[in-house]
Structure formats: structure tokens, C-alpha cells
PDB file of C-alpha atoms and ligand atoms in Angstrom:
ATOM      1  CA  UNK A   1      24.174   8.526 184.765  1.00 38.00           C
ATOM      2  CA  UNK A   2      24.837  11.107 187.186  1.00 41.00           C
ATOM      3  CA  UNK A   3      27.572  13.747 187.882  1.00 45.00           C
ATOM      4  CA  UNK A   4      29.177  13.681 190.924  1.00 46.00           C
ATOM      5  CA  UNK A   5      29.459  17.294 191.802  1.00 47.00           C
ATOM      6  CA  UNK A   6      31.872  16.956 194.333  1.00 48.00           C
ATOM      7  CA  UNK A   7      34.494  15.964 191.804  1.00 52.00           C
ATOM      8  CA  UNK A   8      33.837  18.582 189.137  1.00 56.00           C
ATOM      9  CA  UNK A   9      34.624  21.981 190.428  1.00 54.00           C
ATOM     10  CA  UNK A  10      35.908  25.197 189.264  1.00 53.00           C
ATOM     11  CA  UNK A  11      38.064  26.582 191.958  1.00 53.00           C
ATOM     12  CA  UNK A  12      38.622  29.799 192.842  1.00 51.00           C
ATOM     13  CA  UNK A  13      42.178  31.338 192.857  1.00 48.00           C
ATOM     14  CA  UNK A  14      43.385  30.622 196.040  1.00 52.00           C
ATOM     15  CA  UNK A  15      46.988  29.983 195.470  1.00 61.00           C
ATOM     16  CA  UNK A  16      49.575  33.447 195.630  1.00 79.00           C
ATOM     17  CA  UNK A  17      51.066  34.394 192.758  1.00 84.00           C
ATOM     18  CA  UNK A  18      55.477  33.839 192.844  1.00 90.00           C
ATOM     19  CA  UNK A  19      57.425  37.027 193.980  1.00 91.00           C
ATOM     20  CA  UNK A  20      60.501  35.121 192.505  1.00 95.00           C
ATOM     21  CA  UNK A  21      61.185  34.698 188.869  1.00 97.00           C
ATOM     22  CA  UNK A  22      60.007  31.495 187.809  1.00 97.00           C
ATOM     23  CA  UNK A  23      63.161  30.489 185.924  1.00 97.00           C
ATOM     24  CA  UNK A  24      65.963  32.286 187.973  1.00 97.00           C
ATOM     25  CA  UNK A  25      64.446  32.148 191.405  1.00 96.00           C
ATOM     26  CA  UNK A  26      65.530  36.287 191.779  1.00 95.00           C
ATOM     27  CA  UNK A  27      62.884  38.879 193.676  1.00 95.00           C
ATOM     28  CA  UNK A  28      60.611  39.891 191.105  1.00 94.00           C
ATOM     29  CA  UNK A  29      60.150  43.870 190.496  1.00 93.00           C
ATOM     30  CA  UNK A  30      56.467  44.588 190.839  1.00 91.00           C
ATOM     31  CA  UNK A  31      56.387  45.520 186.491  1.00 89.00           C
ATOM     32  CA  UNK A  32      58.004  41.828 186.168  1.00 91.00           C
ATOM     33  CA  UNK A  33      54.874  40.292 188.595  1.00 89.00           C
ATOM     34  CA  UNK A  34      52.601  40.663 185.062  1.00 89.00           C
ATOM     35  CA  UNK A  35      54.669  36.892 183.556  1.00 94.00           C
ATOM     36  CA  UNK A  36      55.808  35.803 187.122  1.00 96.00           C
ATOM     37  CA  UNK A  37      59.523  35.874 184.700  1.00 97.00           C
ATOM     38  CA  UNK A  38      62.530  38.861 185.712  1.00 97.00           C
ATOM     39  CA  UNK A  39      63.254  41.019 182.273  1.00 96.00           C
ATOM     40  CA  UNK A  40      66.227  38.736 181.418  1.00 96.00           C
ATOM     41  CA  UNK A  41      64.614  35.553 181.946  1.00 97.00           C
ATOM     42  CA  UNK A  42      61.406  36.668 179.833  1.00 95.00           C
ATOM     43  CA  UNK A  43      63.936  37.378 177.010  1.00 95.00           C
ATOM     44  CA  UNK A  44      65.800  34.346 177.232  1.00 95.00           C
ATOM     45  CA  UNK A  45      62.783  31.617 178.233  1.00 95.00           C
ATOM     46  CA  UNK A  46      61.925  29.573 175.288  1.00 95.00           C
ATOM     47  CA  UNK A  47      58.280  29.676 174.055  1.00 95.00           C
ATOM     48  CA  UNK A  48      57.576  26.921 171.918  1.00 95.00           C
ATOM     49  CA  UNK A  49      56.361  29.233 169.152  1.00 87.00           C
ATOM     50  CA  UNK A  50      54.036  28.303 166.232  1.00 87.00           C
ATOM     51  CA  UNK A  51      56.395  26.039 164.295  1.00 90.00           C
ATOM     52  CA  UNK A  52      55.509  22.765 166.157  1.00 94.00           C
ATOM     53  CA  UNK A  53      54.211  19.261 165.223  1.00 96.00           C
ATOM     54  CA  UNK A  54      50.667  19.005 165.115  1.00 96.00           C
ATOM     55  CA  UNK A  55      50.285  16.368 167.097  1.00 97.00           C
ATOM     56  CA  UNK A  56      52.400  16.699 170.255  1.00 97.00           C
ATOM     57  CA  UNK A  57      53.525  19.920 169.877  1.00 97.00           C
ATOM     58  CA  UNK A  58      57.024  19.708 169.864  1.00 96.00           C
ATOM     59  CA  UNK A  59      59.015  22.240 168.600  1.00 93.00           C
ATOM     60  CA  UNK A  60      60.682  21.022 165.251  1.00 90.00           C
ATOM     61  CA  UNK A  61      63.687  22.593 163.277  1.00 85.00           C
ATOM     62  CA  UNK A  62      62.393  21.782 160.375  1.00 85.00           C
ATOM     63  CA  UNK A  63      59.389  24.060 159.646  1.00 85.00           C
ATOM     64  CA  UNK A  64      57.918  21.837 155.742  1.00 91.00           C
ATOM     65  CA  UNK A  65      57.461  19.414 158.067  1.00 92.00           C
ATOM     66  CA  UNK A  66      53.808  18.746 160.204  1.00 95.00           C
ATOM     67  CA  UNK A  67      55.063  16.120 162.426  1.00 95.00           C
ATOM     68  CA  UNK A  68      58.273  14.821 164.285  1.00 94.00           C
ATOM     69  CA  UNK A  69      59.586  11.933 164.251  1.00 91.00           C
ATOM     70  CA  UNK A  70      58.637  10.618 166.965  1.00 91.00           C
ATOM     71  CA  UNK A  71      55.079  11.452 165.814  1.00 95.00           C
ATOM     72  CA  UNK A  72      55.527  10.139 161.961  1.00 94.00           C
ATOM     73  CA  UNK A  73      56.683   6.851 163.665  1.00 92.00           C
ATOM     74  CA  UNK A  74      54.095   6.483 166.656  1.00 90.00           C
ATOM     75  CA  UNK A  75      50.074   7.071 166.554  1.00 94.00           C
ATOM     76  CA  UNK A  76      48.751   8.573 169.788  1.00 97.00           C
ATOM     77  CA  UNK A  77      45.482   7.639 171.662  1.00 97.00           C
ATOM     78  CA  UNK A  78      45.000  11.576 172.018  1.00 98.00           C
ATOM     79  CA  UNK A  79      44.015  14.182 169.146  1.00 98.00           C
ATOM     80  CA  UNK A  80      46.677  17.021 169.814  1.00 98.00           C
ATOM     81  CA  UNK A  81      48.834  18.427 172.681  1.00 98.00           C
ATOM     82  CA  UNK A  82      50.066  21.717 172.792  1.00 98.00           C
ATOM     83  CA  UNK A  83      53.229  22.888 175.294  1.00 98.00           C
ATOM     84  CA  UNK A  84      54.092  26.276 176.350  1.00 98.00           C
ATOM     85  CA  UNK A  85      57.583  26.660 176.806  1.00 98.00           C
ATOM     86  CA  UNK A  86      61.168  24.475 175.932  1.00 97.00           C
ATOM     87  CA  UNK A  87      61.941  21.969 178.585  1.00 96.00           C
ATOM     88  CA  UNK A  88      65.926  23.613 178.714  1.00 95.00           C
ATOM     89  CA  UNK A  89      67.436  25.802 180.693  1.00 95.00           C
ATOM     90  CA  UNK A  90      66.184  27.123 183.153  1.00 96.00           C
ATOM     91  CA  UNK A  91      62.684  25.894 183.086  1.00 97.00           C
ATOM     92  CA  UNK A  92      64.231  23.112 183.826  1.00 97.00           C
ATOM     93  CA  UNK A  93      65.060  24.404 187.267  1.00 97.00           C
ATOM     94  CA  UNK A  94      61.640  25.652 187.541  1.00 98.00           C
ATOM     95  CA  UNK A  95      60.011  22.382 186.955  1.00 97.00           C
ATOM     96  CA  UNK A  96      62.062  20.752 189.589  1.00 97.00           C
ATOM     97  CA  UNK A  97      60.632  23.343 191.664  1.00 97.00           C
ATOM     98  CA  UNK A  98      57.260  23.164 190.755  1.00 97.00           C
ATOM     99  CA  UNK A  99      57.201  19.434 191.497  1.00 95.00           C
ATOM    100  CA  UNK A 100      59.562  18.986 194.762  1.00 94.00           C
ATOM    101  CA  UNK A 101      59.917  22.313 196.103  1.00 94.00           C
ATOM    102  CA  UNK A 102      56.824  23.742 196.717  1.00 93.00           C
ATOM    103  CA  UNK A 103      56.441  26.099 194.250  1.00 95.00           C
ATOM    104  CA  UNK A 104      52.662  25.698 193.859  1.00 95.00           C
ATOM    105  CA  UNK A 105      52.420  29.565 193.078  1.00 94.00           C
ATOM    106  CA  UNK A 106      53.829  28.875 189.694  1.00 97.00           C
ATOM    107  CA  UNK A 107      50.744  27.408 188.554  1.00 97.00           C
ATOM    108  CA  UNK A 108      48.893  30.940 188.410  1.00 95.00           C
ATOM    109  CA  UNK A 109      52.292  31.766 185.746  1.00 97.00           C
ATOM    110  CA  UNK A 110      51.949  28.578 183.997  1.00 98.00           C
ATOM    111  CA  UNK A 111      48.029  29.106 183.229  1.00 97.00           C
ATOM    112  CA  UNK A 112      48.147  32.716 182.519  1.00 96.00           C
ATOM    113  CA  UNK A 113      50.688  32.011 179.336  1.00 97.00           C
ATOM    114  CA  UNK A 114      48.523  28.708 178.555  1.00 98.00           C
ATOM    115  CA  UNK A 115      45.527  31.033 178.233  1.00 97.00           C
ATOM    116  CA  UNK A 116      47.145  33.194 176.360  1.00 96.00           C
ATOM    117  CA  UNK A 117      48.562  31.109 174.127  1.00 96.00           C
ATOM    118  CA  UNK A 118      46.367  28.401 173.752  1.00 97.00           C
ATOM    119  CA  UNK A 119      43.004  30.231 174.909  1.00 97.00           C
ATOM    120  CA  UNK A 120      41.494  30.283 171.819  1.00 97.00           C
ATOM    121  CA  UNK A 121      42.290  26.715 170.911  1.00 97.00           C
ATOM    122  CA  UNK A 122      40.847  25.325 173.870  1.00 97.00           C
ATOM    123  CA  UNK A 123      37.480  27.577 173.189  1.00 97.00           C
ATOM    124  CA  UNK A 124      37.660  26.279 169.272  1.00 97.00           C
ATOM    125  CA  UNK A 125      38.239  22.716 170.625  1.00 97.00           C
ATOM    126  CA  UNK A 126      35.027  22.880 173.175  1.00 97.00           C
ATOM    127  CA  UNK A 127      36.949  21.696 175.890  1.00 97.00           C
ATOM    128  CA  UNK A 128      34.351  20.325 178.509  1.00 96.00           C
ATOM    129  CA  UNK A 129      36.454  19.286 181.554  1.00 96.00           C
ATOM    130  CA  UNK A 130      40.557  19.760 182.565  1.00 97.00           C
ATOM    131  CA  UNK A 131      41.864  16.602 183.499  1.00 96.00           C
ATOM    132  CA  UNK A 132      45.060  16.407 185.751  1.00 97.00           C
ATOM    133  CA  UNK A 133      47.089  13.093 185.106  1.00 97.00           C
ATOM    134  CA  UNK A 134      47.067  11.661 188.423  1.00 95.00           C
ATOM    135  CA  UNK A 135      49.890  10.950 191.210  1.00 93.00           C
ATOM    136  CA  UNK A 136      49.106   7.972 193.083  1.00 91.00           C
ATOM    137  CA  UNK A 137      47.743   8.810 196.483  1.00 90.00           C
ATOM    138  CA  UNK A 138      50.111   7.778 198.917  1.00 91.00           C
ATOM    139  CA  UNK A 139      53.108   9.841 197.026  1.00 90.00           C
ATOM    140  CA  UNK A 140      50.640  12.651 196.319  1.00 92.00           C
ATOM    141  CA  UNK A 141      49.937  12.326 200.062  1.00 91.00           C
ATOM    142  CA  UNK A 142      53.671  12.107 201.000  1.00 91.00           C
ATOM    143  CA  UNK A 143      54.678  15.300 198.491  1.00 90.00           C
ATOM    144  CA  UNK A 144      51.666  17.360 199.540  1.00 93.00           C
ATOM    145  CA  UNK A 145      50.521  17.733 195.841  1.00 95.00           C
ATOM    146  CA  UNK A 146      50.384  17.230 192.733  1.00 96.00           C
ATOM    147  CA  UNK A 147      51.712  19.697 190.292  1.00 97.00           C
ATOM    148  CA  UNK A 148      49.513  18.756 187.596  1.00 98.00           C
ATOM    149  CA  UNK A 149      46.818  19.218 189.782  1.00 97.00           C
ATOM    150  CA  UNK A 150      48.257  22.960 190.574  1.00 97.00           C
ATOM    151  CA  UNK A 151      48.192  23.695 187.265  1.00 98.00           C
ATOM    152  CA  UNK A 152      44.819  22.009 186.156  1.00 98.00           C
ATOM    153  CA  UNK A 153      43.428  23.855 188.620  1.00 96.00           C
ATOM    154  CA  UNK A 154      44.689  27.144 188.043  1.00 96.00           C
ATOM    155  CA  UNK A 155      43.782  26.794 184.516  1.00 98.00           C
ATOM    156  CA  UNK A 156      40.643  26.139 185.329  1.00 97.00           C
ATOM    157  CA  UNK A 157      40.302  29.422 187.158  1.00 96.00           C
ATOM    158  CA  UNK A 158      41.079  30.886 183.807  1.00 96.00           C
ATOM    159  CA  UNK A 159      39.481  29.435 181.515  1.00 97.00           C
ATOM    160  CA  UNK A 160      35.965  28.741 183.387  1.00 96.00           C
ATOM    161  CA  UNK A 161      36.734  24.835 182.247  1.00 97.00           C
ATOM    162  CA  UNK A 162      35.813  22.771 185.570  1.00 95.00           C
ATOM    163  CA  UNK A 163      38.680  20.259 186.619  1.00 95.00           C
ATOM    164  CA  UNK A 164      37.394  16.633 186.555  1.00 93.00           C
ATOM    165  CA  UNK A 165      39.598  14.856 188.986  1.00 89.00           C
ATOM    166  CA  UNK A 166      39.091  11.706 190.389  1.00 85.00           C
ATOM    167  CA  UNK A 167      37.520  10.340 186.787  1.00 90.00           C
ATOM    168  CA  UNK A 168      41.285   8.641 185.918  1.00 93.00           C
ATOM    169  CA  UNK A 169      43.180   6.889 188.908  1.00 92.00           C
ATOM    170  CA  UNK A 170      46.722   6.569 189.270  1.00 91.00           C
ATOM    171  CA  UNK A 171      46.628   2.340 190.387  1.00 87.00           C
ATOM    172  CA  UNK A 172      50.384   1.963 191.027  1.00 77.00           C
ATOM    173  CA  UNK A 173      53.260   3.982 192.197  1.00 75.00           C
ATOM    174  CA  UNK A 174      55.278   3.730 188.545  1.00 71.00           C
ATOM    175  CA  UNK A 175      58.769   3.812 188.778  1.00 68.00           C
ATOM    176  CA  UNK A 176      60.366   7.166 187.734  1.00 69.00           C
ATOM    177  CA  UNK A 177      60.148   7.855 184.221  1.00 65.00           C
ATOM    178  CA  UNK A 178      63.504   9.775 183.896  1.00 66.00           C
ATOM    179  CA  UNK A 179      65.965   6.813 183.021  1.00 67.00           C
ATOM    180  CA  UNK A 180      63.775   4.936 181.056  1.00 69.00           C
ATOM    181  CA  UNK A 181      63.376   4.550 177.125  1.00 74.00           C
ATOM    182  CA  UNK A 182      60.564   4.641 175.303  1.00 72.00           C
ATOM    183  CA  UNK A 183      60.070   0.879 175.460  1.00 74.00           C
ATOM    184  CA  UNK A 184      60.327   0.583 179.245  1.00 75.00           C
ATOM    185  CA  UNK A 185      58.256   3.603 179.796  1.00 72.00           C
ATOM    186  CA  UNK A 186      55.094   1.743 178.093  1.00 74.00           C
ATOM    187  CA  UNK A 187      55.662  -1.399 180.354  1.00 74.00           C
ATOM    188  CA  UNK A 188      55.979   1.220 183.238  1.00 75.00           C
ATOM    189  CA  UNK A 189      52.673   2.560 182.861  1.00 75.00           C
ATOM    190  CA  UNK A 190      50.757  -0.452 181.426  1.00 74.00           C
ATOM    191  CA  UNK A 191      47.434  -0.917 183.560  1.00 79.00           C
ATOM    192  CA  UNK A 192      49.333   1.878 186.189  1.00 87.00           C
ATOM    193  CA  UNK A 193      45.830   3.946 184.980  1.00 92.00           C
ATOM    194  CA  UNK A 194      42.191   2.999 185.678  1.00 91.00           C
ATOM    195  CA  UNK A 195      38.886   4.799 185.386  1.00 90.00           C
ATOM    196  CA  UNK A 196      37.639   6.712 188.725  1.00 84.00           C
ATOM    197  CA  UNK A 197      34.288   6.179 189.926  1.00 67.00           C
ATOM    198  CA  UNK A 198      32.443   7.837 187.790  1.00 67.00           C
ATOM    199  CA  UNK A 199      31.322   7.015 184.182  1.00 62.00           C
ATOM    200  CA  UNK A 200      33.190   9.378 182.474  1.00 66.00           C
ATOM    201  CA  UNK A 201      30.504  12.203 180.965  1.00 84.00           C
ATOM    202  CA  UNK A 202      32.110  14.153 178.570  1.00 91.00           C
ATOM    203  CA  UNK A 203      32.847  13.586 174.721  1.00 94.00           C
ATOM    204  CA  UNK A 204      35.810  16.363 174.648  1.00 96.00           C
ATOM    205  CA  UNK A 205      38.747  16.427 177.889  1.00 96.00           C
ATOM    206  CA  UNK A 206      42.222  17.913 178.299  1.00 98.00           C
ATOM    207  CA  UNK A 207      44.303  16.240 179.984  1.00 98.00           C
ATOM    208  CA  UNK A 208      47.299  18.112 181.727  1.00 98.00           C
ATOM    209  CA  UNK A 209      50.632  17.400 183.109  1.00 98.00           C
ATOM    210  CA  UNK A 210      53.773  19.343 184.197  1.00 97.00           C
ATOM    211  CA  UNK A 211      56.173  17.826 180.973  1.00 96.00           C
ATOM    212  CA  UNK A 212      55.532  16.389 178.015  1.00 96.00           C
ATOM    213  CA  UNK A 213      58.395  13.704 177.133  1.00 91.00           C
ATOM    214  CA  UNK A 214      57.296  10.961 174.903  1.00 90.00           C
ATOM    215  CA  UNK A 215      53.875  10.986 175.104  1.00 93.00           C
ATOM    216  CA  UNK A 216      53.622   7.723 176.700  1.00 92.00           C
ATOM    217  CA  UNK A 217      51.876   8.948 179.790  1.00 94.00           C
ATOM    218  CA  UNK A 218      49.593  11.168 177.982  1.00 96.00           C
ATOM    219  CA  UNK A 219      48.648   8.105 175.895  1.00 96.00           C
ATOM    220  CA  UNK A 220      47.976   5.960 178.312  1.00 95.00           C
ATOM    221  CA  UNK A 221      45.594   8.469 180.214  1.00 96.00           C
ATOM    222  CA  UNK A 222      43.778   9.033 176.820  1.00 97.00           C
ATOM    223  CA  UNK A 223      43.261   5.191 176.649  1.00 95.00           C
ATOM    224  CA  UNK A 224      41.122   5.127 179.998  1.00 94.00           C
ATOM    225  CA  UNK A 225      38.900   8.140 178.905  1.00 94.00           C
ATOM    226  CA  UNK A 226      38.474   7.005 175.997  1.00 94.00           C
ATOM    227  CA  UNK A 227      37.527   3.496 177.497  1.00 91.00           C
ATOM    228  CA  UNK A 228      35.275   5.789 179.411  1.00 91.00           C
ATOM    229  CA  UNK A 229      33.454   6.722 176.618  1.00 91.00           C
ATOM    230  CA  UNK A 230      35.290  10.024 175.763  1.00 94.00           C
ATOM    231  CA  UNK A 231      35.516  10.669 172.303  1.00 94.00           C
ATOM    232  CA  UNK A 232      38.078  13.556 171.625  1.00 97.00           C
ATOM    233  CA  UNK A 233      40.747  13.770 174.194  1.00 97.00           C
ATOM    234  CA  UNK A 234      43.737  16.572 173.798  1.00 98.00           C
ATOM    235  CA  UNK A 235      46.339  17.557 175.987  1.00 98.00           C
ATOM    236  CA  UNK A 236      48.426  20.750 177.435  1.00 98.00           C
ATOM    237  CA  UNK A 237      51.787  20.479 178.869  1.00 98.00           C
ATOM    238  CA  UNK A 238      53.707  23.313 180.694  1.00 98.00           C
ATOM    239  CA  UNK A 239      56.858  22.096 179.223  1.00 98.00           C
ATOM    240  CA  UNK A 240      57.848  19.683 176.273  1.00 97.00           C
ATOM    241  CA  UNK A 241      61.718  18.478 175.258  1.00 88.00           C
ATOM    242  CA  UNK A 242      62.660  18.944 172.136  1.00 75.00           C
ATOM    243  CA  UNK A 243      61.169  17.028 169.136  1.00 67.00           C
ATOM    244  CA  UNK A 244      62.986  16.005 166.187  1.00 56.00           C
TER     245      UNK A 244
HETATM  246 ZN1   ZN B   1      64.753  35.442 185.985  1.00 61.30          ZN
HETATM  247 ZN1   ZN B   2      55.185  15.182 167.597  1.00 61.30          ZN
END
């Protein structure tokens, strides 16, 4: 089987990077530029930090433990997903940006502190291809992008990882996930994903997204690559709520 080129590319940066603070929207000082965060917000922005569950990466309080809850009760079609920062505050503001407002320049933030966090665990992991988790076309078409895509992308331009798009398609246009509990969000999604055109290649994918909530989406991605034929599939959110 054959690669098609056209749909695995590295791209170069092309995106600018935010003058505004990512979380509090002020002017950036040219010093603050280096995180794309203003001195208070870099204080005050929560990292998710090294005590996390192993498999979704969820911050837990309770550092004897290697899983949450959610995790202890619920297997996962992927092998581990790591998140960068707290889904509270004001990155909560910021995410609402990055997806509805045109902020695609926070990608180029959101990568740099993935690389730096994660950088090495993506090398040790031998990461072959970046996998956005797709919008369905019509609403990607309608919004102008999708954030996941933004940040795949920029990652990508990072890393050195190509971007694989196009391998899983978004089939439906899923109700919003927001209101719905865990339950509803599998029905939501089931058969919303299908595999792209091409015969998936790889045997080891990320696949990104914007937030990590219950891991439903992220599972059900991981369930067409691996369908696909790809045999260790992890994932990287820019934000993740808290696990318990
Ligand atoms: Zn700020
Ligand atoms: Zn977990």
C-alpha cells in the first residue's frame, strides 16, 4: 500500500504568534512573547504537573495513586494521553477562543509548552504521525477551522512529526458534547468516526484535540486507527478537567 503524500505533510510555521496573553487577552510585553502568557497569568495558569494518572493524564489529588477514577473504572482504546495545562480559569476563556474566536495563533503557544513538556515522551514513544481528531466538514467549513488541526499542525512544526489528516473522518455532525454525560456522550459519537481513504500506515499515532473531558472522543478515534491497523495509539490534549 501506498502513502498518499498529499495528506502527510509537515507544515511550515505559517501562523503568527499571539501579541495578547493567551489566558487574559492583555497586550503582551515583548519579554512575555517567549510563553505567549503576561507575568501574572504565567504565575497563576495551571500546568498539569507530574502527579497525573497514567493513563489520561489527569491531574489527581491524591499522589499513591496511578490512576483516577474514571480510569480505574473505564479501559481506554488508547495507551496514554498526556495534557498540558488545567481546564479552569482562565484557560477556559482561552479555549473558547481558540475554538470560536479565531485565535489560531495560540496554537504556536500551545505546541511550544507541549514540546517542552512532553518532547521527550513523544521521542521515547516513536511517535510516527500527529493525528488531529476531526470536525466534520461542513462545520469545519462554516467555522473556518479546526482547532485541533491548529494545534496538530503547529506541533508538527516542532516536533518534525508529519500530521496525518484525512486518515480518520468525522461522518456526522455530533451533537455538542458539553451537556452530555458520559453515557450519552458514547451514543453521541458511536459510528460518528470512520477511516479516511487511506489504509492507515503507521503502528504508533497521536492523536490530538483541544480538551480532554472523558476520554470518550479520544476513544473512539483510537478505535478506527486501530481498526486501521495501528497498533499503539496515544494522545495529547491542550487542556484536561480535573480527574478524581
Ligand atoms: Zn495574562
Ligand atoms: Zn485517568
Amino acid at each position: 500500500m501506498i502513502h498518499n503524500i498529499k495528506n502527510i505533510i509537515t507544515p511550515v510555521l505559517t501562523l503568527l504568534y499571539p501579541k495578547r496573553c493567551v489566558a487574559c487577552d492583555k497586550v503582551l510585553l515583548k519579554m512575555e512573547k517567549e510563553t505567549g502568557f503576561c507575568r501574572d497569568c504565567i504565575k497563576k495558569v495551571k500546568l498539569v504537573g507530574p502527579v497525573c494518572c497514567l493513563k489520561c493524564g489527569g491531574p489527581i489529588s491524591d499522589d499513591t495513586k496511578e490512576f483516577c477514577r474514571n480510569c480505574e473504572r473505564n479501559t481506554h482504546a488508547f495507551l496514554q494521553n498526556k495534557a498540558i495545562f488545567q481546564y479552569t480559569g482562565d484557560m477556559k476563556n482561552a479555549m473558547y477562543r481558540f475554538k470560536y474566536a479565531n485565535r489560531r495563533c495560540y496554537g504556536k503557544v500551545f505546541a511550544k509548552h507541549a514540546n517542552r513538556y512532553y518532547g521527550r515522551w513523544l521521542k521515547d514513544n516513536n511517535i510516527e504521525a500527529i493525528v488531529p481528531v476531526p470536525m466534520y466538514k461542513k462545520k469545519e467549513k462554516r467555522r473556518g477551522y479546526n482547532q485541533a488541526t491548529v494545534f496538530a499542525r503547529e506541533l508538527s512544526a516542532i516536533t518534525g512529526i508529519p500530521v496525518a489528516e484525512e486518515i480518520v473522518r468525522r461522518e456526522a455532525d455530533t451533537k455538542a458534547m458539553k451537556q452530555l454525560n458520559g453515557l450519552k456522550r458514547k451514543k453521541n459519537l458511536l459510528n460518528a468516526f470512520s477511516l479516511g481513504e487511506n489504509v492507515v500506515q503507521f503502528r504508533k499515532v497521536l492523536i490530538v484535540d483541544d480538551i480532554y473531558t472523558t476520554g470518550t472522543t479520544m476513544d473512539e478515534v483510537a478505535k478506527v486507527l486501530k481498526s486501521g491497523g495501528v497498533k499503539e495509539i496515544f494522545g495529547m490534549c491542550v487542556c484536561i478537567g480535573e480527574m478524581q
